[in-house]
Short mmCIF file of the C-alpha atoms (twelve columns), coordinates in Angstrom:
data_MODEL
# 
_entry.id   MODEL 
# 
loop_
_atom_site.group_PDB 
_atom_site.id 
_atom_site.type_symbol 
_atom_site.label_atom_id 
_atom_site.label_alt_id 
_atom_site.label_comp_id 
_atom_site.label_asym_id 
_atom_site.label_seq_id 
_atom_site.Cartn_x 
_atom_site.Cartn_y 
_atom_site.Cartn_z 
_atom_site.pdbx_PDB_model_num 
ATOM 1   C CA . CYS A 1   -5.191  2.297   -26.383 1 
ATOM 2   C CA . LEU A 2   -3.157  1.245   -23.906 1 
ATOM 3   C CA . GLY A 3   0.263   3.024   -25.437 1 
ATOM 4   C CA . THR A 4   -1.976  6.073   -26.027 1 
ATOM 5   C CA . LEU A 5   -2.328  6.214   -22.967 1 
ATOM 6   C CA . ALA A 6   0.539   6.022   -21.431 1 
ATOM 7   C CA . ALA A 7   2.198   8.375   -24.213 1 
ATOM 8   C CA . ILE A 8   -0.225  10.350  -23.052 1 
ATOM 9   C CA . LEU A 9   0.830   10.506  -19.434 1 
ATOM 10  C CA . LYS A 10  4.594   10.556  -20.402 1 
ATOM 11  C CA . GLU A 11  4.076   13.300  -22.316 1 
ATOM 12  C CA . THR A 12  2.136   14.885  -19.741 1 
ATOM 13  C CA . LEU A 13  5.077   14.474  -17.447 1 
ATOM 14  C CA . LYS A 14  7.538   15.532  -19.273 1 
ATOM 15  C CA . ASP A 15  5.930   18.927  -20.076 1 
ATOM 16  C CA . ALA A 16  4.473   20.412  -17.242 1 
ATOM 17  C CA . PRO A 17  6.507   23.565  -15.706 1 
ATOM 18  C CA . VAL A 18  4.647   22.924  -12.916 1 
ATOM 19  C CA . PRO A 19  3.072   19.531  -10.951 1 
ATOM 20  C CA . GLY A 20  0.411   18.941  -13.518 1 
ATOM 21  C CA . ALA A 21  -1.384  16.800  -10.347 1 
ATOM 22  C CA . GLY A 22  -5.090  19.127  -12.368 1 
ATOM 23  C CA . VAL A 23  -4.279  17.663  -15.031 1 
ATOM 24  C CA . LEU A 24  -3.882  14.019  -14.595 1 
ATOM 25  C CA . LYS A 25  -6.228  14.202  -12.386 1 
ATOM 26  C CA . LYS A 26  -8.913  14.757  -15.114 1 
ATOM 27  C CA . LEU A 27  -7.371  12.414  -17.226 1 
ATOM 28  C CA . LEU A 28  -7.075  9.652   -14.064 1 
ATOM 29  C CA . ALA A 29  -10.433 9.817   -12.729 1 
ATOM 30  C CA . PRO A 30  -12.920 8.734   -14.517 1 
ATOM 31  C CA . LEU A 31  -10.552 5.686   -15.372 1 
ATOM 32  C CA . ASP A 32  -9.600  4.272   -11.818 1 
ATOM 33  C CA . ALA A 33  -11.748 1.142   -11.856 1 
ATOM 34  C CA . VAL A 34  -11.682 0.443   -15.553 1 
ATOM 35  C CA . LEU A 35  -7.264  0.251   -14.895 1 
ATOM 36  C CA . GLU A 36  -7.712  -1.669  -11.823 1 
ATOM 37  C CA . GLY A 37  -10.569 -3.813  -13.790 1 
ATOM 38  C CA . PHE A 38  -7.612  -4.324  -16.510 1 
ATOM 39  C CA . TYR A 39  -5.100  -5.281  -14.274 1 
ATOM 40  C CA . ASN A 40  -7.092  -7.683  -12.521 1 
ATOM 41  C CA . ALA A 41  -8.133  -8.756  -16.111 1 
ATOM 42  C CA . ILE A 42  -4.534  -9.076  -18.062 1 
ATOM 43  C CA . LEU A 43  -2.818  -10.368 -15.456 1 
ATOM 44  C CA . LEU A 44  -5.158  -13.436 -14.384 1 
ATOM 45  C CA . HIS A 45  -4.305  -14.565 -17.426 1 
ATOM 46  C CA . HIS A 46  -3.312  -18.215 -18.234 1 
ATOM 47  C CA . PHE A 47  0.277   -16.492 -19.465 1 
ATOM 48  C CA . ASP A 48  1.431   -20.438 -20.757 1 
ATOM 49  C CA . SER A 49  -1.217  -20.351 -23.330 1 
ATOM 50  C CA . HIS A 50  0.547   -20.567 -27.158 1 
ATOM 51  C CA . HIS A 51  -0.368  -16.886 -27.821 1 
ATOM 52  C CA . TYR A 52  2.544   -16.342 -25.823 1 
ATOM 53  C CA . THR A 53  5.457   -18.568 -26.517 1 
ATOM 54  C CA . SER A 54  6.612   -15.808 -29.018 1 
ATOM 55  C CA . PRO A 55  8.381   -12.426 -27.506 1 
ATOM 56  C CA . TYR A 56  6.931   -10.864 -31.299 1 
ATOM 57  C CA . SER A 57  3.146   -12.125 -30.640 1 
ATOM 58  C CA . GLU A 58  1.173   -9.755  -30.776 1 
ATOM 59  C CA . ALA A 59  -0.217  -11.029 -27.006 1 
ATOM 60  C CA . THR A 60  3.313   -10.306 -25.929 1 
ATOM 61  C CA . ASN A 61  2.964   -6.829  -27.708 1 
ATOM 62  C CA . ASN A 62  -0.362  -5.868  -25.981 1 
ATOM 63  C CA . LEU A 63  1.227   -6.954  -22.739 1 
ATOM 64  C CA . ILE A 64  4.569   -4.829  -23.255 1 
ATOM 65  C CA . SER A 65  2.299   -2.026  -23.117 1 
ATOM 66  C CA . PHE A 66  0.226   -2.735  -19.956 1 
ATOM 67  C CA . ILE A 67  4.003   -2.279  -18.722 1 
ATOM 68  C CA . ASP A 68  4.710   0.538   -20.331 1 
ATOM 69  C CA . LEU A 69  1.045   2.711   -18.693 1 
ATOM 70  C CA . LEU A 70  1.855   0.643   -15.721 1 
ATOM 71  C CA . GLU A 71  5.794   1.920   -15.912 1 
ATOM 72  C CA . ALA A 72  3.641   5.735   -16.576 1 
ATOM 73  C CA . LEU A 73  1.373   5.260   -13.456 1 
ATOM 74  C CA . LEU A 74  4.058   5.085   -10.978 1 
ATOM 75  C CA . ALA A 75  5.547   8.203   -12.416 1 
ATOM 76  C CA . SER A 76  2.484   9.758   -12.572 1 
ATOM 77  C CA . ARG A 77  2.255   9.014   -9.082  1 
ATOM 78  C CA . ILE A 78  4.120   11.868  -7.548  1 
ATOM 79  C CA . GLU A 79  2.175   15.068  -8.788  1 
ATOM 80  C CA . LEU A 80  -0.658  14.049  -6.768  1 
ATOM 81  C CA . GLU A 81  -0.961  14.223  -2.778  1 
ATOM 82  C CA . LEU A 82  -3.492  11.477  -2.750  1 
ATOM 83  C CA . PRO A 83  -2.768  9.402   -5.498  1 
ATOM 84  C CA . LEU A 84  -5.596  7.242   -7.475  1 
ATOM 85  C CA . ARG A 85  -6.190  3.848   -7.116  1 
ATOM 86  C CA . CYS A 86  -4.959  3.079   -10.789 1 
ATOM 87  C CA . GLN A 87  -1.924  4.427   -9.223  1 
ATOM 88  C CA . ARG A 88  -1.371  2.248   -5.936  1 
ATOM 89  C CA . ILE A 89  -2.612  -0.821  -7.881  1 
ATOM 90  C CA . LEU A 90  0.667   -1.853  -7.940  1 
ATOM 91  C CA . PHE A 91  1.521   -2.029  -5.165  1 
ATOM 92  C CA . LEU A 92  -1.820  -3.613  -3.118  1 
ATOM 93  C CA . LYS A 93  -1.917  -6.498  -5.822  1 
ATOM 94  C CA . VAL A 94  1.763   -7.189  -6.335  1 
ATOM 95  C CA . SER A 95  0.995   -10.537 -6.315  1 
ATOM 96  C CA . TYR A 96  -0.460  -10.879 -9.910  1 
ATOM 97  C CA . VAL A 97  2.919   -9.480  -10.776 1 
ATOM 98  C CA . LEU A 98  5.009   -11.831 -9.044  1 
ATOM 99  C CA . ASN A 99  2.632   -14.373 -11.024 1 
ATOM 100 C CA . VAL A 100 3.361   -13.694 -14.264 1 
ATOM 101 C CA . ILE A 101 7.038   -13.363 -13.354 1 
ATOM 102 C CA . SER A 102 7.727   -17.357 -12.895 1 
ATOM 103 C CA . SER A 103 5.473   -18.772 -15.662 1 
ATOM 104 C CA . SER A 104 6.631   -19.574 -18.430 1 
ATOM 105 C CA . ILE A 105 5.903   -16.188 -20.609 1 
ATOM 106 C CA . PRO A 106 8.467   -14.478 -22.549 1 
ATOM 107 C CA . TYR A 107 11.982  -13.907 -20.906 1 
ATOM 108 C CA . VAL A 108 11.201  -10.054 -22.410 1 
ATOM 109 C CA . ILE A 109 8.167   -9.905  -20.437 1 
ATOM 110 C CA . LYS A 110 9.862   -11.355 -16.868 1 
ATOM 111 C CA . LYS A 111 12.688  -8.794  -16.734 1 
ATOM 112 C CA . LYS A 112 10.434  -5.437  -17.551 1 
ATOM 113 C CA . PHE A 113 8.004   -6.376  -14.787 1 
ATOM 114 C CA . ILE A 114 10.869  -7.391  -12.672 1 
ATOM 115 C CA . LEU A 115 12.840  -3.675  -13.410 1 
ATOM 116 C CA . LEU A 116 8.837   -2.614  -13.071 1 
ATOM 117 C CA . LEU A 117 9.174   -3.928  -9.481  1 
ATOM 118 C CA . LYS A 118 13.226  -2.462  -8.789  1 
ATOM 119 C CA . LYS A 119 11.171  1.194   -9.759  1 
ATOM 120 C CA . CYS A 120 8.314   -0.064  -7.273  1 
ATOM 121 C CA . VAL A 121 10.625  -0.577  -4.472  1 
ATOM 122 C CA . LEU A 122 12.802  2.478   -5.094  1 
ATOM 123 C CA . TYR A 123 10.218  4.512   -5.165  1 
ATOM 124 C CA . LYS A 124 9.824   8.108   -2.613  1 
ATOM 125 C CA . SER A 125 6.578   10.645  -2.960  1 
ATOM 126 C CA . ARG A 126 7.824   14.162  -3.259  1 
ATOM 127 C CA . GLU A 127 7.485   14.382  0.166   1 
ATOM 128 C CA . ASP A 128 9.637   12.251  1.357   1 
ATOM 129 C CA . ALA A 129 12.474  12.124  -1.186  1 
ATOM 130 C CA . LYS A 130 12.646  16.346  -0.574  1 
ATOM 131 C CA . GLY A 131 12.692  14.886  3.355   1 
ATOM 132 C CA . GLY A 132 15.646  13.122  3.618   1 
ATOM 133 C CA . SER A 133 14.881  10.188  5.994   1 
ATOM 134 C CA . LEU A 134 15.455  6.575   5.477   1 
ATOM 135 C CA . PHE A 135 11.587  5.862   6.400   1 
ATOM 136 C CA . LEU A 136 9.211   6.944   4.693   1 
ATOM 137 C CA . GLN A 137 6.145   9.222   5.476   1 
ATOM 138 C CA . THR A 138 3.553   9.355   3.348   1 
ATOM 139 C CA . PRO A 139 0.636   7.126   4.445   1 
ATOM 140 C CA . SER A 140 -0.607  6.086   1.715   1 
ATOM 141 C CA . LEU A 141 2.829   4.878   0.461   1 
ATOM 142 C CA . CYS A 142 4.104   3.137   3.744   1 
ATOM 143 C CA . GLU A 143 0.566   1.252   3.575   1 
ATOM 144 C CA . ASP A 144 1.709   -0.018  -0.401  1 
ATOM 145 C CA . MET A 145 4.970   -0.295  0.007   1 
ATOM 146 C CA . LEU A 146 4.038   -3.366  3.333   1 
ATOM 147 C CA . ALA A 147 1.785   -4.864  0.928   1 
ATOM 148 C CA . LEU A 148 4.625   -5.142  -1.858  1 
ATOM 149 C CA . SER A 149 6.817   -6.594  0.568   1 
ATOM 150 C CA . ASN A 150 4.694   -8.964  2.669   1 
ATOM 151 C CA . ALA A 151 3.802   -10.517 -0.824  1 
ATOM 152 C CA . VAL A 152 6.960   -10.240 -1.730  1 
ATOM 153 C CA . LEU A 153 8.482   -11.649 0.985   1 
ATOM 154 C CA . GLN A 154 5.350   -14.929 0.860   1 
ATOM 155 C CA . VAL A 155 7.009   -16.228 -1.867  1 
ATOM 156 C CA . VAL A 156 10.140  -16.041 -2.034  1 
ATOM 157 C CA . ASN A 157 9.842   -17.940 0.844   1 
ATOM 158 C CA . LEU A 158 8.385   -20.528 -0.812  1 
ATOM 159 C CA . THR A 159 10.350  -21.211 -4.369  1 
ATOM 160 C CA . TRP A 160 9.458   -18.534 -6.549  1 
ATOM 161 C CA . LEU A 161 12.984  -17.371 -6.856  1 
ATOM 162 C CA . ASN A 162 14.327  -20.566 -7.965  1 
ATOM 163 C CA . GLN A 163 11.783  -20.647 -10.893 1 
ATOM 164 C CA . ILE A 164 12.571  -17.433 -12.347 1 
ATOM 165 C CA . THR A 165 14.761  -18.260 -15.735 1 
ATOM 166 C CA . LEU A 166 18.145  -15.080 -15.951 1 
ATOM 167 C CA . SER A 167 18.276  -15.733 -19.392 1 
ATOM 168 C CA . GLY A 168 16.680  -16.505 -22.342 1 
ATOM 169 C CA . LYS A 169 18.647  -19.411 -21.916 1 
ATOM 170 C CA . SER A 170 17.867  -22.326 -19.405 1 
ATOM 171 C CA . SER A 171 20.146  -20.643 -16.114 1 
ATOM 172 C CA . TYR A 172 17.963  -19.962 -13.129 1 
ATOM 173 C CA . PHE A 173 18.076  -17.713 -9.932  1 
ATOM 174 C CA . GLY A 174 18.141  -20.927 -7.682  1 
ATOM 175 C CA . GLY A 175 20.468  -23.169 -9.422  1 
ATOM 176 C CA . SER A 176 22.709  -23.584 -12.747 1 
ATOM 177 C CA . GLU A 177 20.826  -25.770 -14.598 1 
ATOM 178 C CA . ALA A 178 21.982  -24.867 -17.851 1 
ATOM 179 C CA . ALA A 179 20.479  -25.802 -21.964 1 
ATOM 180 C CA . PRO A 180 23.096  -28.078 -23.541 1 
ATOM 181 C CA . GLY A 181 25.896  -26.880 -24.841 1 
ATOM 182 C CA . HIS A 182 25.950  -23.464 -23.013 1 
ATOM 183 C CA . ASP A 183 28.637  -22.652 -20.661 1 
ATOM 184 C CA . SER A 184 26.314  -22.524 -17.129 1 
ATOM 185 C CA . GLN A 185 28.586  -19.883 -15.369 1 
ATOM 186 C CA . GLY A 186 28.205  -17.127 -18.143 1 
ATOM 187 C CA . GLY A 187 24.326  -17.533 -18.993 1 
ATOM 188 C CA . SER A 188 22.812  -15.230 -16.462 1 
ATOM 189 C CA . ASP A 189 21.237  -11.534 -17.056 1 
ATOM 190 C CA . GLN A 190 23.285  -9.717  -14.292 1 
ATOM 191 C CA . THR A 191 20.816  -6.735  -14.372 1 
ATOM 192 C CA . VAL A 192 17.914  -8.820  -13.854 1 
ATOM 193 C CA . LEU A 193 19.731  -10.823 -11.418 1 
ATOM 194 C CA . ARG A 194 21.060  -7.237  -9.894  1 
ATOM 195 C CA . ALA A 195 17.166  -5.922  -10.022 1 
ATOM 196 C CA . LEU A 196 15.804  -8.902  -8.170  1 
ATOM 197 C CA . SER A 197 17.972  -9.300  -5.127  1 
ATOM 198 C CA . LEU A 198 17.260  -5.382  -4.933  1 
ATOM 199 C CA . VAL A 199 13.966  -5.435  -4.827  1 
ATOM 200 C CA . VAL A 200 13.925  -8.585  -1.819  1 
ATOM 201 C CA . LEU A 201 16.661  -6.862  0.421   1 
ATOM 202 C CA . LYS A 202 14.539  -3.655  -0.090  1 
ATOM 203 C CA . ALA A 203 11.287  -5.350  0.763   1 
ATOM 204 C CA . LEU A 204 13.578  -7.261  3.794   1 
ATOM 205 C CA . GLU A 205 14.517  -4.199  5.125   1 
ATOM 206 C CA . PHE A 206 10.291  -2.013  5.035   1 
ATOM 207 C CA . LYS A 207 9.417   -5.139  6.379   1 
ATOM 208 C CA . ILE A 208 11.628  -4.792  9.457   1 
ATOM 209 C CA . HIS A 209 11.491  -1.271  9.456   1 
ATOM 210 C CA . ASN A 210 7.593   -1.978  10.296  1 
ATOM 211 C CA . SER A 211 7.954   -5.029  11.960  1 
ATOM 212 C CA . ALA A 212 5.898   -4.529  16.007  1 
ATOM 213 C CA . THR A 213 7.805   -7.600  17.665  1 
ATOM 214 C CA . GLU A 214 11.010  -9.482  17.906  1 
ATOM 215 C CA . ALA A 215 9.225   -12.742 16.786  1 
ATOM 216 C CA . GLU A 216 7.965   -11.051 13.103  1 
ATOM 217 C CA . ILE A 217 11.516  -9.520  12.751  1 
ATOM 218 C CA . LYS A 218 12.849  -12.576 13.409  1 
# 
């Protein structure tokens, strides 16, 4: 079901010669609460369980389908002037995703979630993209980006980065621990390293631009 919905969303966005806001609203509005329920139920799961030990398990494949759907929901957001809750949930409840990334889930899932976060921090509404301003003008997107930035900076301020593997091997963001027999220098995934760094920098940039006091900025 998740895969089908993601595919329909992608086809709607790809095929529409004019913005398909009406079609998207008709498709997503009845599912709004259901998709938020899915988000809560799926991402609050215990990912350290044996179901997720293999990157080829059914549980892992289901989670990959859900990430594809979240990506399609993010892409579809640009078509609606007032985004639905299901299109904002990734920003408003990003802490769920941050917890999954630092869990012992297969690396393929972590990587997909990190690259999805990168898309979130680079996202702009149609108005913002046209305006060319460095600062976001759309109120709902400002609110969402601030929620995401706060959550990211909160975990980064703790030990979150040190818990994130940078490859299928034991190469870590916060250190050089390597699996026996592996070269500790050459094992890290540069794509993920760049994406993670960008997420942190963009969160910091957005927080600084939207902080009221000098003390808060410091």
